[in-house]
Coordinates of C-alpha atoms in Angstrom, one line a residue:
Chain A
X1 CA -49.6 -4.9 36.0
X2 CA -51.2 -7.5 33.8
X3 CA -49.1 -8.9 31.0
X4 CA -50.4 -10.4 27.9
X5 CA -47.8 -12.5 26.1
X6 CA -50.1 -14.1 23.6
X7 CA -49.7 -13.4 19.9
X8 CA -52.9 -11.9 18.6
X9 CA -54.5 -13.5 15.5
X10 CA -53.2 -10.7 13.3
X11 CA -49.7 -12.0 13.8
X12 CA -49.7 -14.5 11.1
X13 CA -50.9 -12.0 8.5
X14 CA -47.5 -10.4 7.9
X15 CA -45.6 -13.6 7.9
X16 CA -47.8 -15.1 5.1
X17 CA -46.8 -12.3 2.8
X18 CA -43.3 -13.6 2.7
X19 CA -42.2 -15.5 -0.4
X20 CA -43.0 -19.2 0.1
X21 CA -40.0 -21.4 0.5
X22 CA -37.7 -18.7 1.4
X23 CA -39.7 -17.4 4.4
X24 CA -37.1 -17.9 7.1
X25 CA -34.3 -16.3 5.1
X26 CA -36.5 -13.5 4.0
X27 CA -37.7 -13.0 7.6
X28 CA -34.2 -12.9 9.0
X29 CA -33.1 -10.5 6.2
X30 CA -35.9 -8.2 7.2
X31 CA -36.0 -8.6 10.9
X32 CA -32.5 -9.4 12.3
X33 CA -32.4 -5.8 13.4
X34 CA -35.2 -6.5 15.8
X35 CA -33.0 -9.0 17.6
X36 CA -30.3 -6.4 17.7
X37 CA -32.8 -3.9 19.2
X38 CA -33.8 -6.3 22.0
X39 CA -30.3 -7.7 22.7
X40 CA -29.1 -5.0 25.1
X41 CA -32.2 -5.4 27.2
X42 CA -31.8 -9.2 27.3
X43 CA -28.2 -8.8 28.4
X44 CA -29.4 -6.5 31.1
X45 CA -31.9 -9.0 32.4
X46 CA -29.4 -11.9 32.2
X47 CA -26.7 -10.0 34.1
X48 CA -28.7 -8.1 36.7
X49 CA -31.7 -10.5 37.3
X50 CA -30.9 -14.0 36.2
X51 CA -27.3 -14.1 37.3
X52 CA -28.4 -13.0 40.9
X53 CA -31.0 -15.8 40.7
X54 CA -28.2 -18.2 40.1
X55 CA -26.2 -16.5 42.8
X56 CA -29.0 -17.2 45.3
X57 CA -27.6 -20.7 45.6
X58 CA -25.2 -19.2 48.2
X59 CA -28.2 -19.5 50.5
X60 CA -27.4 -23.2 50.5
X61 CA -23.7 -22.8 50.9
X62 CA -21.2 -21.3 53.3
X63 CA -20.2 -18.6 50.9
X64 CA -16.8 -17.2 51.0
X65 CA -15.9 -14.4 48.6
X66 CA -12.5 -15.8 48.0
X67 CA -13.7 -19.3 47.0
X68 CA -16.5 -17.9 44.9
X69 CA -20.0 -19.4 44.4
X70 CA -18.8 -22.7 42.9
X71 CA -15.9 -23.2 45.3
X72 CA -17.8 -22.6 48.5
X73 CA -18.9 -25.7 50.5
X74 CA -22.5 -26.7 50.6
X75 CA -24.5 -26.0 53.8
X76 CA -27.8 -27.5 53.0
X77 CA -30.7 -25.8 54.8
X78 CA -28.6 -24.8 57.7
X79 CA -29.1 -21.0 57.1
X80 CA -32.8 -21.5 56.7
X81 CA -33.0 -23.5 59.9
X82 CA -31.0 -20.8 61.8
X83 CA -33.4 -18.2 60.5
X84 CA -36.6 -20.1 61.3
X85 CA -35.3 -20.8 64.8
X86 CA -34.1 -17.3 65.5
X87 CA -36.3 -15.0 67.6
X88 CA -36.2 -12.6 64.8
X89 CA -38.2 -14.9 62.5
X90 CA -41.6 -14.4 64.2
X91 CA -41.0 -10.6 64.6
X92 CA -40.1 -10.1 61.0
X93 CA -43.0 -12.1 59.6
X94 CA -45.4 -10.4 62.0
X95 CA -44.2 -6.9 61.2
X96 CA -44.2 -7.6 57.4
X97 CA -47.7 -9.0 57.4
X98 CA -49.2 -6.4 59.8
X99 CA -47.9 -3.5 57.8
X100 CA -49.0 -5.1 54.5
X101 CA -52.5 -6.0 55.6
X102 CA -52.9 -2.6 57.3
X103 CA -51.9 -0.8 54.1
X104 CA -54.2 -3.0 52.1
X105 CA -57.3 -2.5 54.3
X106 CA -56.8 1.2 55.1
X107 CA -55.1 2.6 52.0
X108 CA -56.6 0.6 49.2
X109 CA -60.2 2.0 49.3
X110 CA -59.1 5.7 49.7
X111 CA -58.2 6.3 46.0
X112 CA -61.5 4.8 45.0
X113 CA -63.4 7.1 47.3
X114 CA -61.3 10.1 46.2
X115 CA -61.9 9.4 42.5
X116 CA -65.7 9.0 43.1
X117 CA -65.8 12.3 44.9
X118 CA -63.6 14.2 42.5
X119 CA -65.7 12.8 39.7
X120 CA -68.8 14.6 41.1
X121 CA -67.1 18.0 41.2
X122 CA -68.8 20.2 38.6
X123 CA -66.2 23.0 38.7
X124 CA -63.4 22.3 36.2
X125 CA -60.9 24.5 38.0
X126 CA -61.6 22.8 41.4
X127 CA -61.3 19.4 39.7
X128 CA -58.0 20.2 38.0
X129 CA -56.5 21.8 41.2
X130 CA -57.5 18.7 43.3
X131 CA -56.0 16.3 40.8
X132 CA -52.7 18.2 40.3
X133 CA -52.3 18.7 44.0
X134 CA -53.0 15.0 44.7
X135 CA -50.2 13.8 42.4
X136 CA -47.5 16.1 43.7
X137 CA -46.6 14.0 46.8
X138 CA -45.9 11.0 44.5
X139 CA -42.9 12.9 43.1
X140 CA -41.3 13.8 46.4
X141 CA -38.3 11.5 47.1
X142 CA -38.6 9.0 49.9
X143 CA -35.7 10.6 51.8
X144 CA -37.3 14.0 51.7
X145 CA -40.7 12.6 52.5
X146 CA -39.4 10.8 55.6
X147 CA -37.5 13.9 56.5
X148 CA -40.7 15.8 56.4
X149 CA -42.4 13.2 58.6
X150 CA -39.7 13.5 61.3
X151 CA -40.0 17.3 61.2
X152 CA -43.8 17.4 61.4
X153 CA -44.0 14.7 64.1
X154 CA -41.2 16.0 66.3
X155 CA -42.3 15.8 69.9
X156 CA -40.6 19.1 70.8
X157 CA -41.5 21.5 67.9
X158 CA -43.3 19.5 65.3
X159 CA -46.5 21.0 63.8
X160 CA -48.6 17.9 64.6
X161 CA -47.7 17.9 68.3
X162 CA -48.2 21.6 68.5
X163 CA -51.7 21.2 67.1
X164 CA -52.4 18.3 69.6
X165 CA -51.2 20.5 72.5
X166 CA -53.3 23.4 71.2
X167 CA -56.3 21.1 71.3
X168 CA -55.4 20.2 74.9
X169 CA -53.6 16.9 74.4
X170 CA -50.1 15.9 75.3
X171 CA -47.1 15.6 73.0
X172 CA -46.4 12.2 71.6
X173 CA -43.1 10.9 70.3
X174 CA -44.6 9.3 67.2
X175 CA -41.4 8.2 65.6
X176 CA -39.9 6.9 68.9
X177 CA -42.7 4.6 69.8
X178 CA -43.2 1.2 68.2
X179 CA -46.9 1.3 68.7
X180 CA -47.2 4.3 66.5
X181 CA -45.0 3.1 63.7
X182 CA -47.7 1.3 61.6
X183 CA -50.2 4.1 62.0
X184 CA -47.6 6.6 60.8
X185 CA -46.5 4.3 58.0
X186 CA -50.1 3.8 56.7
X187 CA -51.3 7.4 57.2
X188 CA -48.4 8.9 55.3
X189 CA -48.7 6.2 52.6
X190 CA -52.3 7.5 52.0
X191 CA -51.1 11.1 51.8
X192 CA -48.4 10.3 49.3
X193 CA -50.0 7.7 47.0
X194 CA -53.8 8.4 46.9
X195 CA -53.7 10.9 44.0
X196 CA -51.5 8.6 41.9
X197 CA -53.6 5.6 42.6
X198 CA -56.8 7.5 41.8
X199 CA -55.7 8.3 38.2
X200 CA -56.7 4.9 36.9
X201 CA -60.1 5.1 38.6
X202 CA -60.8 8.6 37.3
X203 CA -59.9 7.3 33.8
X204 CA -62.3 4.4 34.1
X205 CA -65.1 6.7 35.5
X206 CA -64.6 9.0 32.5
X207 CA -65.3 6.1 30.1
X208 CA -68.7 5.3 31.7
X209 CA -71.3 6.0 29.1
X210 CA -72.9 9.4 29.9
X211 CA -76.2 8.2 28.7
X212 CA -76.5 6.0 31.8
X213 CA -76.2 9.1 33.9
X214 CA -78.6 11.1 31.8
X215 CA -81.2 8.3 31.9
X216 CA -80.8 8.1 35.7
X217 CA -81.2 11.9 36.0
X218 CA -84.4 11.8 34.0
X219 CA -85.6 9.1 36.4
X220 CA -84.9 11.4 39.2
X221 CA -81.8 9.7 40.6
X222 CA -79.7 11.7 43.0
X223 CA -75.9 12.0 42.7
X224 CA -75.5 9.6 45.6
X225 CA -77.8 7.0 43.9
X226 CA -75.9 7.4 40.6
X227 CA -72.6 6.8 42.4
X228 CA -73.9 3.7 44.0
X229 CA -75.7 2.3 41.0
X230 CA -73.6 3.5 38.0
X231 CA -70.1 4.7 39.1
X232 CA -69.3 2.0 41.6
X233 CA -70.3 -1.0 39.4
X234 CA -68.3 0.7 36.6
X235 CA -65.0 0.7 38.5
X236 CA -65.4 -2.6 40.4
X237 CA -63.7 -4.7 37.7
X238 CA -60.7 -2.5 37.7
X239 CA -60.6 -2.4 41.5
X240 CA -60.7 -6.2 41.7
X241 CA -57.8 -6.6 39.3
X242 CA -55.7 -4.1 41.3
X243 CA -56.7 -5.7 44.6
X244 CA -55.6 -9.1 43.3
X245 CA -52.3 -7.7 42.3
X246 CA -51.9 -6.0 45.6
X247 CA -52.7 -9.3 47.5
X248 CA -50.1 -11.0 45.4
X249 CA -47.5 -8.6 46.7
X250 CA -48.5 -8.9 50.3
X251 CA -45.0 -10.0 51.5
X252 CA -43.3 -7.5 49.2
X253 CA -43.0 -4.3 51.2
X254 CA -40.6 -1.7 49.9
X255 CA -37.3 -1.5 51.7
X256 CA -36.8 2.3 51.6
X257 CA -39.7 3.6 53.6
X258 CA -39.4 1.3 56.5
X259 CA -35.7 1.6 56.5
X260 CA -35.7 5.4 56.6
X261 CA -38.4 5.5 59.2
X262 CA -36.5 3.2 61.5
X263 CA -35.2 4.5 64.8
X264 CA -33.6 2.5 67.6
X265 CA -36.9 3.1 69.5
X266 CA -39.4 1.8 67.0
X267 CA -37.3 -1.1 65.7
X268 CA -39.7 -3.7 67.2
X269 CA -42.4 -2.6 64.8
X270 CA -40.3 -1.4 61.9
X271 CA -37.8 -4.2 61.3
X272 CA -39.1 -6.1 58.2
X273 CA -37.4 -8.8 56.1
X274 CA -35.7 -6.4 53.5
X275 CA -34.2 -4.2 56.2
X276 CA -33.0 -7.3 58.1
X277 CA -31.4 -8.7 55.0
X278 CA -29.6 -5.4 54.4
X279 CA -28.2 -5.3 57.9
X280 CA -27.2 -8.9 58.2
X281 CA -25.9 -9.1 54.7
X282 CA -24.2 -5.9 53.9
X283 CA -23.5 -4.4 57.3
X284 CA -22.6 -7.7 59.1
X285 CA -21.3 -9.4 55.9
X286 CA -23.3 -12.6 56.6
X287 CA -23.8 -13.3 52.9
X288 CA -25.2 -16.8 52.9
X289 CA -27.5 -16.3 55.9
X290 CA -29.0 -13.1 54.6
X291 CA -29.3 -14.6 51.1
X292 CA -31.3 -17.4 52.7
X293 CA -33.6 -14.9 54.4
X294 CA -34.0 -13.0 51.1
X295 CA -34.7 -16.2 49.1
X296 CA -37.3 -17.3 51.6
X297 CA -39.1 -14.0 51.1
X298 CA -38.8 -14.2 47.3
X299 CA -40.2 -17.7 47.3
X300 CA -43.2 -16.7 49.4
X301 CA -43.8 -13.8 47.1
X302 CA -43.7 -16.0 44.0
X303 CA -46.0 -18.6 45.7
X304 CA -48.5 -15.9 46.7
X305 CA -48.8 -14.3 43.3
X306 CA -49.1 -17.7 41.6
X307 CA -51.8 -18.7 44.1
X308 CA -53.7 -15.4 43.7
X309 CA -53.5 -15.7 40.0
X310 CA -55.0 -19.2 40.1
X311 CA -57.8 -18.0 42.4
X312 CA -58.5 -15.1 40.0
X313 CA -58.7 -17.5 37.1
X314 CA -61.2 -19.7 38.9
X315 CA -63.3 -16.8 40.3
X316 CA -63.3 -14.2 37.5
X317 CA -62.4 -16.4 34.6
X318 CA -59.4 -14.3 33.6
X319 CA -56.0 -14.4 35.0
X320 CA -53.3 -11.8 35.1
X321 CA -51.1 -13.5 32.5
Chain B
X1 CA -78.4 18.4 25.9
X2 CA -78.0 17.5 22.2
X3 CA -74.5 19.1 21.9
X4 CA -73.2 17.0 24.8
X5 CA -70.3 14.8 24.1
X6 CA -71.8 11.3 24.0
X7 CA -68.8 9.4 22.8
X8 CA -67.0 7.2 25.3
X9 CA -63.9 6.5 23.3
X10 CA -60.9 5.6 25.4
X11 CA -59.0 8.1 23.2
X12 CA -60.7 10.9 24.9
X13 CA -60.4 9.5 28.3
X14 CA -57.3 11.5 29.1
X15 CA -58.8 14.7 27.9
X16 CA -61.8 14.1 30.0
X17 CA -59.9 13.4 33.1
X18 CA -57.8 16.5 32.7
X19 CA -60.4 19.0 31.3
X20 CA -63.4 17.2 32.2
X21 CA -66.8 18.2 30.9
X22 CA -68.9 18.5 34.0
X23 CA -72.0 16.4 34.2
X24 CA -74.8 18.7 35.3
X25 CA -78.3 17.6 36.1
X26 CA -79.9 19.1 33.0
X27 CA -81.3 22.6 33.1
X28 CA -83.4 22.2 36.2
X29 CA -82.0 23.2 39.6
X30 CA -80.2 20.4 41.4
X31 CA -82.5 18.6 43.8
X32 CA -82.3 19.0 47.5
X33 CA -80.4 15.8 48.1
X34 CA -77.9 16.7 45.4
X35 CA -77.3 20.1 46.9
X36 CA -76.6 18.5 50.3
X37 CA -74.3 16.0 48.5
X38 CA -72.4 18.8 46.7
X39 CA -72.0 20.8 49.9
X40 CA -70.7 17.8 51.9
X41 CA -68.5 16.6 48.9
X42 CA -66.9 19.9 48.3
X43 CA -66.3 20.6 52.0
X44 CA -64.5 17.2 52.4
X45 CA -62.5 17.8 49.2
X46 CA -61.5 21.3 50.2
X47 CA -60.2 19.8 53.5
X48 CA -58.4 17.1 51.5
X49 CA -56.8 19.8 49.3
X50 CA -55.6 21.7 52.4
X51 CA -54.2 18.5 53.8
X52 CA -52.4 17.8 50.6
X53 CA -50.9 21.3 50.0
X54 CA -50.4 22.6 53.5
X55 CA -47.5 20.4 54.5
X56 CA -45.6 21.5 51.4
X57 CA -46.5 25.1 51.9
X58 CA -45.4 24.9 55.5
X59 CA -42.0 23.6 54.5
X60 CA -41.7 26.5 52.1
X61 CA -42.6 29.3 54.6
X62 CA -40.5 27.6 57.3
X63 CA -37.5 27.6 55.1
X64 CA -37.5 31.4 54.9
X65 CA -38.7 32.2 58.5
X66 CA -36.8 33.0 61.6
X67 CA -36.1 29.6 63.2
X68 CA -37.1 30.7 66.7
X69 CA -40.5 31.7 65.4
X70 CA -41.0 28.4 63.6
X71 CA -39.9 26.4 66.6
X72 CA -42.3 28.1 68.9
X73 CA -45.3 27.7 66.5
X74 CA -45.6 31.3 65.5
X75 CA -45.3 30.6 61.8
X76 CA -48.6 29.1 60.5
X77 CA -49.9 30.8 57.4
X78 CA -47.2 33.1 56.2
X79 CA -43.4 33.5 56.7
X80 CA -42.2 35.6 59.6
X81 CA -38.9 37.2 60.3
X82 CA -37.6 36.6 56.8
X83 CA -34.2 35.0 56.5
X84 CA -32.3 33.3 53.7
X85 CA -29.8 31.8 56.1
X86 CA -31.0 28.3 55.6
X87 CA -30.4 28.6 51.9
X88 CA -27.0 30.2 52.1
X89 CA -25.9 27.5 54.6
X90 CA -27.3 24.7 52.4
X91 CA -25.7 26.1 49.3
X92 CA -22.4 26.7 51.1
X93 CA -22.2 23.0 51.9
X94 CA -19.9 21.3 49.5
X95 CA -21.6 17.9 50.1
X96 CA -24.9 19.3 48.8
X97 CA -23.1 20.7 45.7
X98 CA -21.3 17.5 45.1
X99 CA -24.5 15.6 45.6
X100 CA -26.3 17.9 43.1
X101 CA -23.5 17.4 40.6
X102 CA -23.5 13.6 41.0
X103 CA -27.3 13.4 40.8
X104 CA -27.3 15.5 37.7
X105 CA -24.7 13.1 36.1
X106 CA -26.5 9.9 37.2
X107 CA -29.8 11.3 36.0
X108 CA -28.6 12.4 32.6
X109 CA -26.5 9.2 31.9
X110 CA -29.0 6.8 33.5
X111 CA -32.0 8.2 31.8
X112 CA -30.3 8.3 28.4
X113 CA -29.3 4.6 28.8
X114 CA -32.8 3.7 30.2
X115 CA -34.7 5.3 27.4
X116 CA -32.5 3.9 24.6
X117 CA -32.7 0.3 25.8
X118 CA -36.4 0.5 26.7
X119 CA -37.6 2.1 23.5
X120 CA -35.5 -0.2 21.2
X121 CA -36.6 -3.3 23.1
X122 CA -40.2 -2.0 23.4
X123 CA -40.4 -1.5 19.7
X124 CA -39.0 -4.9 18.8
X125 CA -41.4 -6.6 21.3
X126 CA -44.3 -4.7 19.9
X127 CA -43.8 -6.1 16.4
X128 CA -46.3 -9.0 15.9
X129 CA -44.1 -10.6 13.2
X130 CA -41.1 -10.7 15.6
X131 CA -40.4 -14.4 16.2
X132 CA -39.6 -15.1 19.8
X133 CA -41.4 -12.1 21.3
X134 CA -43.5 -14.3 23.5
X135 CA -40.5 -16.1 24.9
X136 CA -38.6 -12.9 25.5
X137 CA -41.6 -11.2 27.1
X138 CA -42.1 -14.1 29.4
X139 CA -38.3 -14.0 30.2
X140 CA -38.6 -10.3 31.1
X141 CA -41.9 -10.5 33.0
X142 CA -40.6 -13.4 35.2
X143 CA -38.1 -11.0 36.8
X144 CA -41.1 -9.2 38.3
X145 CA -42.3 -12.4 40.0
X146 CA -39.0 -13.7 41.3
X147 CA -35.7 -12.2 42.1
X148 CA -32.4 -13.5 43.5
X149 CA -32.4 -11.0 46.3
X150 CA -30.2 -8.2 47.5
X151 CA -27.1 -10.1 48.4
X152 CA -26.7 -12.0 45.2
X153 CA -27.3 -8.7 43.3
X154 CA -24.7 -7.0 45.4
X155 CA -22.2 -9.8 44.6
X156 CA -22.8 -9.5 40.9
X157 CA -22.2 -5.7 41.0
X158 CA -19.1 -6.3 43.0
X159 CA -17.8 -9.0 40.7
X160 CA -18.2 -6.7 37.8
X161 CA -16.0 -4.1 39.6
X162 CA -18.9 -1.6 39.6
X163 CA -18.9 -0.7 43.3
X164 CA -18.4 3.0 43.8
X165 CA -18.8 3.8 40.1
X166 CA -21.3 5.5 37.9
X167 CA -22.0 2.0 36.5
X168 CA -23.5 0.9 39.8
X169 CA -25.9 3.8 39.7
X170 CA -27.2 3.3 36.2
X171 CA -26.6 -0.4 35.1
X172 CA -28.5 -2.4 37.7
X173 CA -31.6 -0.3 36.9
X174 CA -31.1 0.0 33.2
X175 CA -34.5 -1.4 32.2
X176 CA -37.7 -1.3 34.2
X177 CA -40.2 -4.0 33.3
X178 CA -43.2 -1.7 33.7
X179 CA -41.7 1.0 31.6
X180 CA -40.8 -1.6 28.9
X181 CA -44.3 -2.8 28.8
X182 CA -45.5 0.8 28.5
X183 CA -43.3 1.3 25.5
X184 CA -44.3 -2.0 23.9
X185 CA -48.0 -1.2 24.4
X186 CA -47.5 2.3 23.0
X187 CA -45.9 1.1 19.8
X188 CA -48.3 -1.9 19.4
X189 CA -51.3 0.5 19.6
X190 CA -50.0 3.5 17.7
X191 CA -48.0 2.1 14.8
X192 CA -50.4 0.4 12.3
X193 CA -49.3 -2.7 10.5
X194 CA -50.2 -1.0 7.2
X195 CA -47.5 1.6 7.8
X196 CA -44.9 -1.1 8.0
X197 CA -46.3 -2.9 4.9
X198 CA -46.2 0.3 2.9
X199 CA -42.6 1.0 4.0
X200 CA -41.6 -2.5 3.0
X201 CA -43.1 -2.1 -0.4
X202 CA -41.0 1.0 -0.8
X203 CA -37.9 -1.1 0.2
X204 CA -37.5 0.5 3.6
X205 CA -35.6 -1.8 6.0
X206 CA -36.4 -2.3 9.7
X207 CA -33.8 0.0 11.1
X208 CA -34.7 2.8 8.7
X209 CA -38.3 2.3 9.3
X210 CA -37.8 2.6 13.1
X211 CA -35.5 5.6 13.1
X212 CA -37.0 7.6 10.2
X213 CA -40.7 6.8 10.5
X214 CA -41.6 5.3 14.0
X215 CA -39.5 7.6 16.2
X216 CA -40.5 10.9 14.6
X217 CA -44.2 10.1 15.2
X218 CA -43.6 8.8 18.8
X219 CA -42.3 11.8 20.8
X220 CA -45.0 11.1 23.4
X221 CA -43.5 7.7 24.4
X222 CA -40.0 9.2 24.6
X223 CA -41.3 12.0 26.8
X224 CA -43.1 9.5 29.1
X225 CA -40.1 7.3 29.4
X226 CA -37.7 10.3 30.1
X227 CA -40.1 11.5 32.7
X228 CA -40.5 8.2 34.5
X229 CA -36.9 7.3 34.5
X230 CA -35.7 10.8 35.1
X231 CA -37.8 11.2 38.3
X232 CA -36.6 7.7 39.4
X233 CA -32.9 8.7 39.1
X234 CA -33.4 12.1 40.7
X235 CA -35.0 10.5 43.7
X236 CA -32.8 7.4 43.7
X237 CA -31.4 6.5 47.1
X238 CA -31.4 2.7 47.4
X239 CA -28.7 2.0 44.8
X240 CA -26.4 4.6 46.4
X241 CA -27.0 3.1 49.8
X242 CA -26.1 -0.4 48.6
X243 CA -23.4 0.2 46.0
X244 CA -21.6 3.4 47.0
X245 CA -19.5 4.1 50.1
X246 CA -17.4 7.0 48.8
X247 CA -19.0 10.3 49.8
X248 CA -17.6 12.0 46.8
X249 CA -19.8 9.7 44.7
X250 CA -23.0 10.2 46.8
X251 CA -26.0 11.5 45.0
X252 CA -28.1 14.3 46.5
X253 CA -30.5 11.9 48.3
X254 CA -27.7 10.4 50.3
X255 CA -26.5 13.8 51.4
X256 CA -30.1 14.7 52.3
X257 CA -30.4 11.6 54.4
X258 CA -27.4 12.7 56.4
X259 CA -28.9 16.2 56.9
X260 CA -32.5 15.3 57.4
X261 CA -32.4 12.0 59.2
X262 CA -29.1 11.6 60.8
X263 CA -28.7 15.1 62.1
X264 CA -25.3 15.3 60.5
X265 CA -24.9 18.8 59.6
X266 CA -21.7 19.4 57.7
X267 CA -19.3 21.6 59.6
X268 CA -18.6 23.2 56.3
X269 CA -22.0 24.8 56.5
X270 CA -20.5 26.9 59.3
X271 CA -17.6 29.3 59.0
X272 CA -15.7 27.8 61.9
X273 CA -16.3 30.6 64.3
X274 CA -16.8 28.8 67.7
X275 CA -19.6 31.2 68.6
X276 CA -21.4 29.8 65.6
X277 CA -21.8 26.4 67.1
X278 CA -24.4 27.8 69.5
X279 CA -26.4 28.6 66.5
X280 CA -26.2 25.2 65.0
X281 CA -29.0 23.8 67.1
X282 CA -31.2 26.8 66.2
X283 CA -30.4 26.6 62.6
X284 CA -30.6 22.8 62.3
X285 CA -34.3 22.8 61.4
X286 CA -34.1 25.8 59.2
X287 CA -31.4 24.1 57.2
X288 CA -33.6 21.0 57.0
X289 CA -36.5 22.9 55.6
X290 CA -34.2 24.7 53.1
X291 CA -32.6 21.4 52.0
X292 CA -36.0 19.9 51.3
X293 CA -36.9 22.8 49.1
X294 CA -33.5 22.8 47.3
X295 CA -33.7 19.1 46.6
X296 CA -37.4 19.0 45.5
X297 CA -37.7 22.2 43.6
X298 CA -36.3 21.0 40.3
X299 CA -38.9 18.2 40.0
X300 CA -41.8 20.1 41.4
X301 CA -41.2 23.1 39.2
X302 CA -41.0 21.0 36.1
X303 CA -44.0 19.0 37.1
X304 CA -46.8 21.2 35.8
X305 CA -45.2 21.0 32.3
X306 CA -44.8 17.3 32.5
X307 CA -48.1 16.3 34.0
X308 CA -49.7 15.5 30.7
X309 CA -47.0 13.0 29.8
X310 CA -47.1 11.5 33.2
X311 CA -50.8 10.9 32.8
X312 CA -50.3 9.5 29.4
X313 CA -47.8 7.0 30.7
X314 CA -50.0 5.9 33.6
X315 CA -52.9 5.4 31.2
X316 CA -50.9 3.3 28.8
X317 CA -49.4 1.3 31.7
X318 CA -52.9 0.5 32.9
X319 CA -54.4 -0.4 29.5
X320 CA -53.8 -4.0 30.2
X321 CA -54.7 -3.8 33.9

């Protein structure tokens, strides 16, 4: 999501209509209500976002709930050192990056292809059916979704294994093998989110000037040629921006999916930083240590998105904010 | 060809995505390469459609079929050995009913709070004459880039005495940055400055202008926000996992997790007859399928009516992308 926080030129227009000399008083008399409107939201961000940012200092302390944040003794970088030296460090970083890169490479192009293909369907009913059906998985809750995955992939009576056996293969315990975890993660991700992600591409395709296509048809271009020379160049700018955003979130995998897909058997591939933080922090009550792990991840995320934004600014001439 | 819609206004983008005017290759028959393309394209998309819909259809037919037939792979295209046992067991489970009730409350209260805060703040931030909007926007957007982490947030919620309360389910997610930007963009692009000027000339204050003029012409943004936040709350699992440990407060998704992923079938689903426990194993999967339908039906049934608002929201959200 790109955010534009600059005031457009039109902004001054309204202010200049105020009576000269009394502009500030006049402005406040007119507009104090706007501050009232925005106040609850600001309070929310202060309490539930900025206060925890301050609270993250416990990563540098030996936090004890009784002494509070201020009263707890400093620990320096001890928790970070412990994390970097633990054998979990390499595993967590590897799992996080592998899942992220795999999703990026395998799942990112799918909505583009889907949108290009749907865009070529000449039958309105088929088009509409395809689109509606493709958004539905997005609305299924993560718990239900993962529940379905377990049911379908069950080694004893899951549909997928029955199909494999019907075709002459052997049953595989997909959820119980670490080697399968990433493939299942990415494959199901594609099923769930392709339709949702394709909406933006379909919207962009619908804004391409039809005259381009008409001219191409007159020149005898085939559908495939028109996709390659008109549609794809038309959606590349959008795809680049979305790709940049995605790269900026490379270390930011959602907690829920990996957590719910975890079993004792696939933990070597499914343990990622957020699930580790949850277990160490809330289940084992190691507040400072897990806060340090979480902070480490947050700092990497921030660094990545700033870096990616700088690169985007250099390469494309416009940045995300 | 002359009566073809040649405009490429973004205004019509949504209509075209939904009820697209097909682009046909003029009055001549499609060329041979195009016919091959269409055949391949439609075949692949038909398979995609099956892949999208079949898993959901399979859950539905399995939830009303004899479990022994489902488990042995005899249920493929239509239900067999009709039974409503799964549903009667699920609906007999007090945990499901409590979960349903709690989810209903969290969704209603949470969405009302979300929409109020988001629409008020979104409107204020959309006003170009609102001094400080850039600072506030930056303050809000920064929370997307960096966060204090799970443990500090948990400590804040605990310090506020919100653990195991309704507050924990609605306050930490009171405003979503993306939804706020959607509201801001909506107001900024649909409420012309002239309207505000005219109202001012008539002596209409900011609050009256917002409630009597802006809100009545903005039902679309209210619908979009209700939909986005409502779906979020209905499917919410993370907040409950972190902030609740009293089963009486659990939302539906937590109950579902026990049934679907932890194989914890409530004894209450069974009448207590010892002979029944032999059935548990058999019924376990039937109950899972039924639980999935019971939990997902409300959203999936409402979805066709809400699709339009959902699309509108995604479009506004991506305007700046």
